[in-house]
């Protein structure tokens, strides 16, 4: 069957309806009986079927028009159904595409949410670790402030009646700073903090130093216990002030500090341990895996001893004045070449006394 556009089909149906209507009107104008009543009451004789056939072609009847209308209606219904099926298929395709896009978008949102949760967890871990470090630092500072120092173990080069004289080490500047500038700054900061010290006896032990020594003497009527309490109060005051004295070459601020002087041997061991720790950190080691005793120069990394100032040196260790350091073990523990560790240590050891 030839496809007829829906609009044209509807127009044809309208025309057919009008023809049917006109035909019905014409039939009403003529009586369906065998004849009509004349003027004298006589009936017109009915025409026979032969007379109907003499007209030529068969006349247009209502049944013929209804059949044509039914055929056109079926065509319209079929066309509408086809259009509806096509529309339904297109709607189904659009729904499938929308469902696909929504699914992909949901997956991307879930992935972004997972990454955000992972980042938030990492940030919380960093905050937690930082808090733990600050707590450990506060605890360490508190223990240092409450420590019962033996003042007789620290001394200056002079003596009072043959007894050793305790002293405070106060500083925080570069080792190349001129002694007059260092001494002037030490006295200035201590006067601003209003600590109970005899600053007239302060001195710098060299032409260029970043610190000064202040001999400790008892005040009038002061006992040993009172002196220890006064010294601890001075240390707490200086530490709490957090006075910045400059910038470190490796980055960060220098701070004004005060501590009881130590024996030369203890200072050397502490210096050795500090340089080994610096080597590990600069070469990418994890500071959390470092355990160090500055007074003995014992240092462990990942529970493996790297250096010491009080035990015999093992085979392959590098010996220094204050102790030893095993560069091979250090290199293996932090995952670098031993040559790299040796080259860096050659630079750091120059600062050892």
CSV table of N, CA and C in Angstrom, one decimal, residues 112-278:
chain,number,residue,atom,x,y,z
A,112,UNK,N,35.4,10.7,43.6
A,112,UNK,CA,35.8,12.0,44.2
A,112,UNK,C,35.6,12.0,45.7
A,113,UNK,N,34.5,11.4,46.2
A,113,UNK,CA,34.2,11.3,47.6
A,113,UNK,C,35.2,10.4,48.3
A,114,UNK,N,35.6,9.3,47.7
A,114,UNK,CA,36.6,8.4,48.3
A,114,UNK,C,37.9,9.1,48.4
A,115,UNK,N,38.3,9.8,47.3
A,115,UNK,CA,39.6,10.5,47.4
A,115,UNK,C,39.6,11.6,48.4
A,116,UNK,N,38.4,12.3,48.5
A,116,UNK,CA,38.3,13.4,49.5
A,116,UNK,C,38.4,12.8,50.9
A,117,UNK,N,37.8,11.6,51.2
A,117,UNK,CA,37.8,11.0,52.5
A,117,UNK,C,39.3,10.6,52.8
A,118,UNK,N,40.0,10.0,51.8
A,118,UNK,CA,41.4,9.6,52.0
A,118,UNK,C,42.3,10.8,52.3
A,119,UNK,N,42.1,11.9,51.6
A,119,UNK,CA,42.8,13.1,51.9
A,119,UNK,C,42.5,13.7,53.3
A,120,UNK,N,41.2,13.6,53.7
A,120,UNK,CA,40.9,14.1,55.0
A,120,UNK,C,41.5,13.2,56.1
A,121,UNK,N,41.5,11.9,55.8
A,121,UNK,CA,42.1,11.0,56.8
A,121,UNK,C,43.6,11.3,56.9
A,122,UNK,N,44.3,11.5,55.8
A,122,UNK,CA,45.7,11.8,55.8
A,122,UNK,C,46.0,13.1,56.6
A,123,UNK,N,45.1,14.1,56.4
A,123,UNK,CA,45.3,15.4,57.1
A,123,UNK,C,45.1,15.2,58.6
A,124,UNK,N,44.1,14.4,59.0
A,124,UNK,CA,43.9,14.1,60.4
A,124,UNK,C,45.1,13.4,61.0
A,125,UNK,N,45.7,12.5,60.2
A,125,UNK,CA,46.9,11.8,60.7
A,125,UNK,C,48.0,12.7,61.0
A,126,UNK,N,48.2,13.7,60.0
A,126,UNK,CA,49.3,14.6,60.2
A,126,UNK,C,49.0,15.5,61.4
A,127,UNK,N,47.8,16.0,61.5
A,127,UNK,CA,47.5,16.8,62.7
A,127,UNK,C,47.7,16.0,64.0
A,128,UNK,N,47.3,14.7,64.0
A,128,UNK,CA,47.5,13.9,65.2
A,128,UNK,C,49.0,13.7,65.5
A,129,UNK,N,49.8,13.4,64.5
A,129,UNK,CA,51.2,13.3,64.7
A,129,UNK,C,51.9,14.6,65.2
A,130,UNK,N,51.4,15.7,64.6
A,130,UNK,CA,52.0,17.0,65.0
A,130,UNK,C,51.6,17.2,66.5
A,131,UNK,N,50.4,16.9,66.9
A,131,UNK,CA,50.0,17.0,68.3
A,131,UNK,C,50.8,16.2,69.2
A,132,UNK,N,51.1,14.9,68.8
A,132,UNK,CA,51.9,14.0,69.6
A,132,UNK,C,53.3,14.6,69.8
A,133,UNK,N,53.9,15.1,68.7
A,133,UNK,CA,55.2,15.7,68.8
A,133,UNK,C,55.2,16.9,69.7
A,134,UNK,N,54.2,17.8,69.6
A,134,UNK,CA,54.1,18.9,70.5
A,134,UNK,C,54.0,18.5,72.0
A,135,UNK,N,53.2,17.4,72.2
A,135,UNK,CA,53.1,16.9,73.6
A,135,UNK,C,54.4,16.4,74.1
A,136,UNK,N,55.1,15.6,73.2
A,136,UNK,CA,56.4,15.1,73.6
A,136,UNK,C,57.4,16.2,73.9
A,137,UNK,N,57.3,17.3,73.1
A,137,UNK,CA,58.2,18.4,73.3
A,137,UNK,C,57.9,19.1,74.6
A,138,UNK,N,56.6,19.3,74.9
A,138,UNK,CA,56.2,20.0,76.1
A,138,UNK,C,56.6,19.1,77.3
A,139,UNK,N,56.4,17.8,77.2
A,139,UNK,CA,56.8,16.9,78.3
A,139,UNK,C,58.4,16.9,78.5
A,140,UNK,N,59.1,17.0,77.4
A,140,UNK,CA,60.5,17.0,77.5
A,140,UNK,C,61.0,18.3,78.2
A,141,UNK,N,60.4,19.4,77.7
A,141,UNK,CA,60.7,20.7,78.3
A,141,UNK,C,60.3,20.8,79.8
A,142,UNK,N,59.2,20.2,80.1
A,142,UNK,CA,58.8,20.1,81.5
A,142,UNK,C,59.8,19.3,82.4
A,143,UNK,N,60.2,18.2,81.9
A,143,UNK,CA,61.2,17.4,82.6
A,143,UNK,C,62.5,18.1,82.8
A,144,UNK,N,62.9,18.8,81.7
A,144,UNK,CA,64.1,19.6,81.8
A,144,UNK,C,64.0,20.7,82.8
A,145,UNK,N,62.9,21.3,82.9
A,145,UNK,CA,62.7,22.4,83.8
A,145,UNK,C,62.7,21.9,85.2
A,146,UNK,N,62.1,20.7,85.4
A,146,UNK,CA,62.0,20.1,86.8
A,146,UNK,C,63.2,19.3,87.2
A,147,UNK,N,64.2,19.1,86.3
A,147,UNK,CA,65.3,18.3,86.6
A,147,UNK,C,66.1,18.9,87.8
A,148,UNK,N,66.6,18.0,88.6
A,148,UNK,CA,67.5,18.4,89.7
A,148,UNK,C,68.9,18.3,89.3
A,149,UNK,N,69.4,19.5,88.7
A,149,UNK,CA,70.7,19.5,88.2
A,149,UNK,C,71.7,19.6,89.3
A,150,UNK,N,72.8,18.9,89.1
A,150,UNK,CA,73.9,19.0,90.0
A,150,UNK,C,74.8,20.1,89.6
A,151,UNK,N,74.7,21.2,90.3
A,151,UNK,CA,75.5,22.4,89.9
A,151,UNK,C,76.9,22.3,90.0
A,152,UNK,N,77.4,21.4,90.8
A,152,UNK,CA,78.8,21.2,91.0
A,152,UNK,C,79.5,20.5,89.9
A,153,UNK,N,78.7,19.9,89.0
A,153,UNK,CA,79.2,19.3,87.8
A,153,UNK,C,79.6,20.2,86.7
A,154,UNK,N,79.1,21.4,86.8
A,154,UNK,CA,79.4,22.4,85.7
A,154,UNK,C,80.3,23.5,86.3
A,155,UNK,N,81.2,24.0,85.5
A,155,UNK,CA,82.2,24.9,86.0
A,155,UNK,C,82.7,25.8,84.9
A,156,UNK,N,83.3,26.9,85.4
A,156,UNK,CA,84.0,27.8,84.5
A,156,UNK,C,85.5,27.5,84.6
A,157,UNK,N,86.3,28.3,84.0
A,157,UNK,CA,87.8,28.1,84.0
A,157,UNK,C,88.4,28.6,85.4
A,158,UNK,N,87.6,29.5,86.0
A,158,UNK,CA,88.0,30.0,87.3
A,158,UNK,C,87.5,29.2,88.4
A,159,UNK,N,88.0,29.3,89.6
A,159,UNK,CA,87.5,28.6,90.8
A,159,UNK,C,87.4,29.6,92.0
A,160,UNK,N,86.5,29.2,92.9
A,160,UNK,CA,86.3,30.0,94.1
A,160,UNK,C,86.6,29.2,95.3
A,161,UNK,N,87.8,29.4,95.8
A,161,UNK,CA,88.3,28.7,97.0
A,161,UNK,C,88.6,27.2,96.7
A,162,UNK,N,88.9,27.0,95.4
A,162,UNK,CA,89.2,25.6,95.0
A,162,UNK,C,88.0,24.8,94.6
A,163,UNK,N,86.8,25.3,94.8
A,163,UNK,CA,85.6,24.6,94.4
A,163,UNK,C,85.2,25.0,93.0
A,164,UNK,N,84.7,24.1,92.2
A,164,UNK,CA,84.2,24.4,90.9
A,164,UNK,C,83.0,25.3,90.9
A,165,UNK,N,83.0,26.2,89.9
A,165,UNK,CA,81.9,27.2,89.9
A,165,UNK,C,80.9,26.9,88.7
A,166,UNK,N,79.7,26.7,89.0
A,166,UNK,CA,78.7,26.4,88.0
A,166,UNK,C,78.5,27.6,87.1
A,167,UNK,N,78.0,27.4,85.9
A,167,UNK,CA,77.8,28.5,84.9
A,167,UNK,C,76.6,28.2,84.0
A,168,UNK,N,76.1,29.2,83.5
A,168,UNK,CA,75.0,29.1,82.5
A,168,UNK,C,75.6,29.4,81.1
A,169,UNK,N,75.2,28.6,80.1
A,169,UNK,CA,75.5,28.9,78.7
A,169,UNK,C,74.3,29.6,78.1
A,170,UNK,N,74.5,30.8,77.6
A,170,UNK,CA,73.4,31.6,77.0
A,170,UNK,C,73.8,32.1,75.6
A,171,UNK,N,73.0,31.8,74.6
A,171,UNK,CA,73.3,32.2,73.3
A,171,UNK,C,72.2,32.0,72.3
A,172,UNK,N,72.6,31.7,71.1
A,172,UNK,CA,71.6,31.5,70.0
A,172,UNK,C,72.0,32.2,68.7
A,173,UNK,N,73.3,32.6,68.5
A,173,UNK,CA,73.7,33.3,67.3
A,173,UNK,C,74.7,32.4,66.6
A,174,UNK,N,75.1,33.0,65.4
A,174,UNK,CA,76.1,32.3,64.6
A,174,UNK,C,77.5,32.2,65.3
A,175,UNK,N,78.2,31.1,65.1
A,175,UNK,CA,79.5,30.9,65.8
A,175,UNK,C,80.5,31.9,65.3
A,176,UNK,N,80.3,32.6,64.2
A,176,UNK,CA,81.2,33.6,63.6
A,176,UNK,C,80.9,35.0,64.1
A,177,UNK,N,79.9,35.1,65.0
A,177,UNK,CA,79.6,36.5,65.4
A,177,UNK,C,80.7,37.0,66.4
A,178,UNK,N,81.0,38.3,66.3
A,178,UNK,CA,82.0,38.9,67.2
A,178,UNK,C,81.6,38.8,68.6
A,179,UNK,N,82.6,38.6,69.5
A,179,UNK,CA,82.3,38.3,70.9
A,179,UNK,C,81.7,39.6,71.6
A,180,UNK,N,82.0,40.8,71.2
A,180,UNK,CA,81.4,42.0,71.8
A,180,UNK,C,79.9,42.1,71.5
A,181,UNK,N,79.6,41.8,70.2
A,181,UNK,CA,78.2,41.8,69.9
A,181,UNK,C,77.4,40.8,70.6
A,182,UNK,N,78.0,39.6,70.7
A,182,UNK,CA,77.3,38.5,71.4
A,182,UNK,C,77.1,38.8,72.9
A,183,UNK,N,78.1,39.3,73.5
A,183,UNK,CA,78.0,39.7,74.9
A,183,UNK,C,76.9,40.8,75.1
A,184,UNK,N,76.9,41.8,74.3
A,184,UNK,CA,76.0,42.9,74.4
A,184,UNK,C,74.5,42.4,74.2
A,185,UNK,N,74.3,41.5,73.3
A,185,UNK,CA,72.9,41.0,73.1
A,185,UNK,C,72.5,40.1,74.2
A,186,UNK,N,73.4,39.3,74.7
A,186,UNK,CA,73.1,38.4,75.9
A,186,UNK,C,72.6,39.2,77.1
A,187,UNK,N,73.4,40.2,77.4
A,187,UNK,CA,73.0,41.1,78.5
A,187,UNK,C,71.7,41.8,78.3
A,188,UNK,N,71.5,42.3,77.0
A,188,UNK,CA,70.3,43.0,76.7
A,188,UNK,C,69.0,42.1,76.9
A,189,UNK,N,69.0,40.9,76.3
A,189,UNK,CA,67.9,40.0,76.4
A,189,UNK,C,67.6,39.6,77.9
A,190,UNK,N,68.7,39.3,78.6
A,190,UNK,CA,68.4,38.9,80.0
A,190,UNK,C,67.9,40.0,80.9
A,191,UNK,N,68.4,41.3,80.6
A,191,UNK,CA,67.8,42.4,81.3
A,191,UNK,C,66.4,42.6,81.0
A,192,UNK,N,66.0,42.4,79.7
A,192,UNK,CA,64.6,42.6,79.4
A,192,UNK,C,63.7,41.5,80.0
A,193,UNK,N,64.3,40.3,80.2
A,193,UNK,CA,63.5,39.3,80.9
A,193,UNK,C,63.5,39.4,82.4
A,194,UNK,N,64.4,40.3,82.9
A,194,UNK,CA,64.4,40.6,84.4
A,194,UNK,C,64.7,39.3,85.2
A,195,UNK,N,65.7,38.6,84.8
A,195,UNK,CA,66.1,37.4,85.5
A,195,UNK,C,67.1,37.8,86.6
A,196,UNK,N,67.2,36.9,87.6
A,196,UNK,CA,68.1,37.2,88.7
A,196,UNK,C,69.5,36.6,88.5
A,197,UNK,N,70.3,37.3,87.8
A,197,UNK,CA,71.7,36.9,87.4
A,197,UNK,C,72.6,38.1,87.6
A,198,UNK,N,73.9,37.7,87.9
A,198,UNK,CA,74.9,38.7,88.0
A,198,UNK,C,75.6,38.8,86.6
A,199,UNK,N,75.1,39.8,85.8
A,199,UNK,CA,75.6,39.8,84.4
A,199,UNK,C,76.9,40.5,84.3
A,200,UNK,N,77.4,41.1,85.4
A,200,UNK,CA,78.7,41.7,85.3
A,200,UNK,C,79.8,40.7,85.1
A,201,UNK,N,79.6,39.4,85.5
A,201,UNK,CA,80.6,38.4,85.3
A,201,UNK,C,80.5,37.6,84.0
A,202,UNK,N,79.5,38.0,83.2
A,202,UNK,CA,79.4,37.3,81.9
A,202,UNK,C,80.5,37.5,81.0
A,203,UNK,N,80.9,36.5,80.2
A,203,UNK,CA,82.0,36.7,79.2
A,203,UNK,C,81.8,35.7,78.1
A,204,UNK,N,82.5,36.0,77.0
A,204,UNK,CA,82.5,35.1,75.8
A,204,UNK,C,83.8,34.4,75.7
A,205,UNK,N,83.9,33.1,75.7
A,205,UNK,CA,85.2,32.4,75.7
A,205,UNK,C,85.8,32.3,74.3
A,206,UNK,N,86.1,33.4,73.7
A,206,UNK,CA,86.7,33.4,72.4
A,206,UNK,C,86.5,34.7,71.6
A,207,UNK,N,87.2,34.9,70.5
A,207,UNK,CA,87.0,36.2,69.8
A,207,UNK,C,85.6,36.2,69.0
A,208,UNK,N,85.2,35.0,68.6
A,208,UNK,CA,84.0,34.9,67.8
A,208,UNK,C,83.2,33.7,68.3
A,209,UNK,N,82.1,33.9,69.0
A,209,UNK,CA,81.3,32.8,69.5
A,209,UNK,C,79.8,33.3,69.4
A,210,UNK,N,78.9,32.3,69.4
A,210,UNK,CA,77.5,32.6,69.4
A,210,UNK,C,76.9,32.5,70.7
A,211,UNK,N,77.7,32.3,71.8
A,211,UNK,CA,77.1,32.2,73.1
A,211,UNK,C,78.1,32.8,74.1
A,212,UNK,N,77.6,33.0,75.3
A,212,UNK,CA,78.4,33.6,76.4
A,212,UNK,C,78.2,32.7,77.7
A,213,UNK,N,79.1,32.8,78.6
A,213,UNK,CA,79.1,32.0,79.8
A,213,UNK,C,78.8,33.0,81.0
A,214,UNK,N,77.9,32.6,81.9
A,214,UNK,CA,77.6,33.5,83.0
A,214,UNK,C,77.8,32.6,84.3
A,215,UNK,N,78.9,32.9,85.0
A,215,UNK,CA,79.1,32.1,86.3
A,215,UNK,C,77.9,32.3,87.3
A,216,UNK,N,77.6,31.2,87.9
A,216,UNK,CA,76.5,31.3,88.9
A,216,UNK,C,77.0,31.4,90.3
A,217,UNK,N,76.6,32.4,91.0
A,217,UNK,CA,77.0,32.6,92.4
A,217,UNK,C,75.7,32.7,93.2
A,218,UNK,N,75.9,32.3,94.5
A,218,UNK,CA,74.8,32.3,95.4
A,218,UNK,C,74.5,33.8,95.8
A,219,UNK,N,73.2,34.1,95.9
A,219,UNK,CA,72.8,35.4,96.4
A,219,UNK,C,72.9,35.3,97.9
A,220,UNK,N,72.8,36.5,98.5
A,220,UNK,CA,72.9,36.6,100.0
A,220,UNK,C,71.8,35.8,100.7
A,221,UNK,N,72.3,34.9,101.6
A,221,UNK,CA,71.3,34.0,102.3
A,221,UNK,C,70.7,32.9,101.5
A,222,UNK,N,71.2,32.6,100.3
A,222,UNK,CA,70.6,31.6,99.4
A,222,UNK,C,71.2,30.3,99.7
A,223,UNK,N,70.4,29.2,99.8
A,223,UNK,CA,70.9,27.9,100.0
A,223,UNK,C,71.1,27.2,98.6
A,224,UNK,N,71.7,26.0,98.7
A,224,UNK,CA,71.8,25.2,97.4
A,224,UNK,C,70.5,24.9,96.8
A,225,UNK,N,69.5,24.6,97.6
A,225,UNK,CA,68.1,24.3,97.0
A,225,UNK,C,67.5,25.6,96.4
A,226,UNK,N,67.7,26.7,97.1
A,226,UNK,CA,67.2,28.0,96.6
A,226,UNK,C,67.9,28.3,95.2
A,227,UNK,N,69.2,28.1,95.2
A,227,UNK,CA,69.9,28.4,93.9
A,227,UNK,C,69.4,27.5,92.8
A,228,UNK,N,69.2,26.2,93.1
A,228,UNK,CA,68.7,25.3,92.0
A,228,UNK,C,67.3,25.8,91.5
A,229,UNK,N,66.5,26.2,92.4
A,229,UNK,CA,65.1,26.7,92.1
A,229,UNK,C,65.2,28.0,91.2
A,230,UNK,N,66.2,28.8,91.6
A,230,UNK,CA,66.3,30.1,90.9
A,230,UNK,C,66.8,29.8,89.4
A,231,UNK,N,67.8,28.9,89.3
A,231,UNK,CA,68.3,28.5,88.0
A,231,UNK,C,67.2,27.9,87.1
A,232,UNK,N,66.4,27.0,87.7
A,232,UNK,CA,65.3,26.4,86.9
A,232,UNK,C,64.3,27.5,86.5
A,233,UNK,N,64.0,28.4,87.3
A,233,UNK,CA,63.1,29.5,86.9
A,233,UNK,C,63.7,30.3,85.8
A,234,UNK,N,65.0,30.6,85.8
A,234,UNK,CA,65.7,31.3,84.7
A,234,UNK,C,65.5,30.6,83.4
A,235,UNK,N,65.8,29.2,83.5
A,235,UNK,CA,65.7,28.4,82.3
A,235,UNK,C,64.3,28.4,81.7
A,236,UNK,N,63.3,28.3,82.6
A,236,UNK,CA,61.9,28.4,82.1
A,236,UNK,C,61.5,29.7,81.5
A,237,UNK,N,62.0,30.8,82.1
A,237,UNK,CA,61.7,32.1,81.6
A,237,UNK,C,62.3,32.3,80.2
A,238,UNK,N,63.6,31.9,80.0
A,238,UNK,CA,64.2,32.1,78.7
A,238,UNK,C,63.5,31.2,77.6
A,239,UNK,N,63.2,30.0,78.0
A,239,UNK,CA,62.5,29.1,77.1
A,239,UNK,C,61.2,29.6,76.7
A,240,UNK,N,60.4,30.1,77.6
A,240,UNK,CA,59.0,30.6,77.3
A,240,UNK,C,59.1,31.9,76.5
A,241,UNK,N,60.1,32.7,76.6
A,241,UNK,CA,60.2,34.0,75.8
A,241,UNK,C,60.3,33.7,74.3
A,242,UNK,N,60.9,32.7,73.9
A,242,UNK,CA,61.0,32.3,72.4
A,242,UNK,C,61.5,33.5,71.6
A,243,UNK,N,62.6,34.1,72.0
A,243,UNK,CA,63.2,35.2,71.3
A,243,UNK,C,63.9,34.7,70.1
A,244,UNK,N,63.6,35.3,68.9
A,244,UNK,CA,64.3,34.9,67.7
A,244,UNK,C,65.5,35.7,67.5
A,245,UNK,N,66.7,35.0,67.3
A,245,UNK,CA,68.0,35.7,67.2
A,245,UNK,C,68.5,35.7,65.8
A,246,UNK,N,67.8,35.0,64.8
A,246,UNK,CA,68.3,35.0,63.4
A,246,UNK,C,67.7,33.8,62.7
A,247,UNK,N,68.3,33.6,61.5
A,247,UNK,CA,67.9,32.5,60.6
A,247,UNK,C,69.0,31.4,60.5
A,248,UNK,N,68.6,30.2,60.5
A,248,UNK,CA,69.6,29.1,60.3
A,248,UNK,C,69.9,29.0,58.8
A,249,UNK,N,71.1,28.6,58.5
A,249,UNK,CA,71.5,28.4,57.1
A,249,UNK,C,70.6,27.4,56.4
A,250,UNK,N,70.2,26.3,57.1
A,250,UNK,CA,69.4,25.3,56.5
A,250,UNK,C,68.0,25.6,56.5
A,251,UNK,N,67.6,26.8,57.1
A,251,UNK,CA,66.2,27.2,57.1
A,251,UNK,C,65.6,27.1,58.5
A,252,UNK,N,64.7,28.0,58.8
A,252,UNK,CA,64.2,28.1,60.2
A,252,UNK,C,64.8,29.1,61.0
A,253,UNK,N,64.2,29.4,62.2
A,253,UNK,CA,64.7,30.5,63.1
A,253,UNK,C,65.6,30.0,64.1
A,254,UNK,N,66.6,30.8,64.5
A,254,UNK,CA,67.4,30.6,65.7
A,254,UNK,C,66.7,31.2,66.9
A,255,UNK,N,66.8,30.6,68.1
A,255,UNK,CA,66.2,31.1,69.3
A,255,UNK,C,67.2,31.3,70.4
A,256,UNK,N,66.9,32.3,71.2
A,256,UNK,CA,67.7,32.6,72.4
A,256,UNK,C,67.5,31.5,73.4
A,257,UNK,N,68.6,30.9,73.9
A,257,UNK,CA,68.6,29.8,74.8
A,257,UNK,C,69.4,30.0,76.0
A,258,UNK,N,69.2,29.2,77.0
A,258,UNK,CA,70.0,29.2,78.2
A,258,UNK,C,70.0,27.7,78.7
A,259,UNK,N,71.2,27.3,79.1
A,259,UNK,CA,71.3,25.9,79.6
A,259,UNK,C,72.5,25.9,80.6
A,260,UNK,N,72.5,24.9,81.4
A,260,UNK,CA,73.7,24.7,82.3
A,260,UNK,C,74.8,24.1,81.5
A,261,UNK,N,76.0,24.7,81.8
A,261,UNK,CA,77.2,24.2,81.0
A,261,UNK,C,77.5,22.7,81.4
A,262,UNK,N,78.1,22.1,80.4
A,262,UNK,CA,78.4,20.6,80.6
A,262,UNK,C,79.9,20.4,80.4
A,263,UNK,N,80.3,19.3,80.8
A,263,UNK,CA,81.8,18.9,80.7
A,263,UNK,C,82.1,18.9,79.2
A,264,UNK,N,83.4,19.2,78.8
A,264,UNK,CA,83.8,19.1,77.4
A,264,UNK,C,83.5,17.8,76.8
A,265,UNK,N,83.7,16.7,77.5
A,265,UNK,CA,83.5,15.4,76.9
A,265,UNK,C,82.0,15.2,76.6
A,266,UNK,N,81.1,15.6,77.5
A,266,UNK,CA,79.7,15.5,77.2
A,266,UNK,C,79.3,16.3,76.0
A,267,UNK,N,79.8,17.5,75.9
A,267,UNK,CA,79.5,18.4,74.8
A,267,UNK,C,79.9,17.8,73.5
A,268,UNK,N,81.1,17.2,73.5
A,268,UNK,CA,81.5,16.5,72.2
A,268,UNK,C,80.7,15.4,71.8
A,269,UNK,N,80.3,14.6,72.8
A,269,UNK,CA,79.4,13.4,72.5
A,269,UNK,C,78.0,13.9,71.9
A,270,UNK,N,77.5,14.9,72.6
A,270,UNK,CA,76.2,15.5,72.1
A,270,UNK,C,76.4,16.1,70.7
A,271,UNK,N,77.5,16.7,70.5
A,271,UNK,CA,77.7,17.2,69.1
A,271,UNK,C,77.8,16.1,68.1
A,272,UNK,N,78.5,15.0,68.4
A,272,UNK,CA,78.6,13.9,67.5
A,272,UNK,C,77.2,13.3,67.2
A,273,UNK,N,76.4,13.1,68.2
A,273,UNK,CA,75.1,12.6,68.0
A,273,UNK,C,74.2,13.5,67.2
A,274,UNK,N,74.4,14.8,67.4
A,274,UNK,CA,73.6,15.8,66.6
A,274,UNK,C,74.0,15.8,65.1
A,275,UNK,N,75.3,15.7,64.8
A,275,UNK,CA,75.7,15.6,63.4
A,275,UNK,C,75.2,14.4,62.7
A,276,UNK,N,75.2,13.2,63.4
A,276,UNK,CA,74.7,12.0,62.8
A,276,UNK,C,73.2,12.1,62.6
A,277,UNK,N,72.5,12.6,63.5
A,277,UNK,CA,71.1,12.8,63.3
A,277,UNK,C,70.8,13.7,62.1
A,278,UNK,N,71.6,14.8,62.0
A,278,UNK,CA,71.4,15.7,60.9
A,278,UNK,C,71.7,15.0,59.5
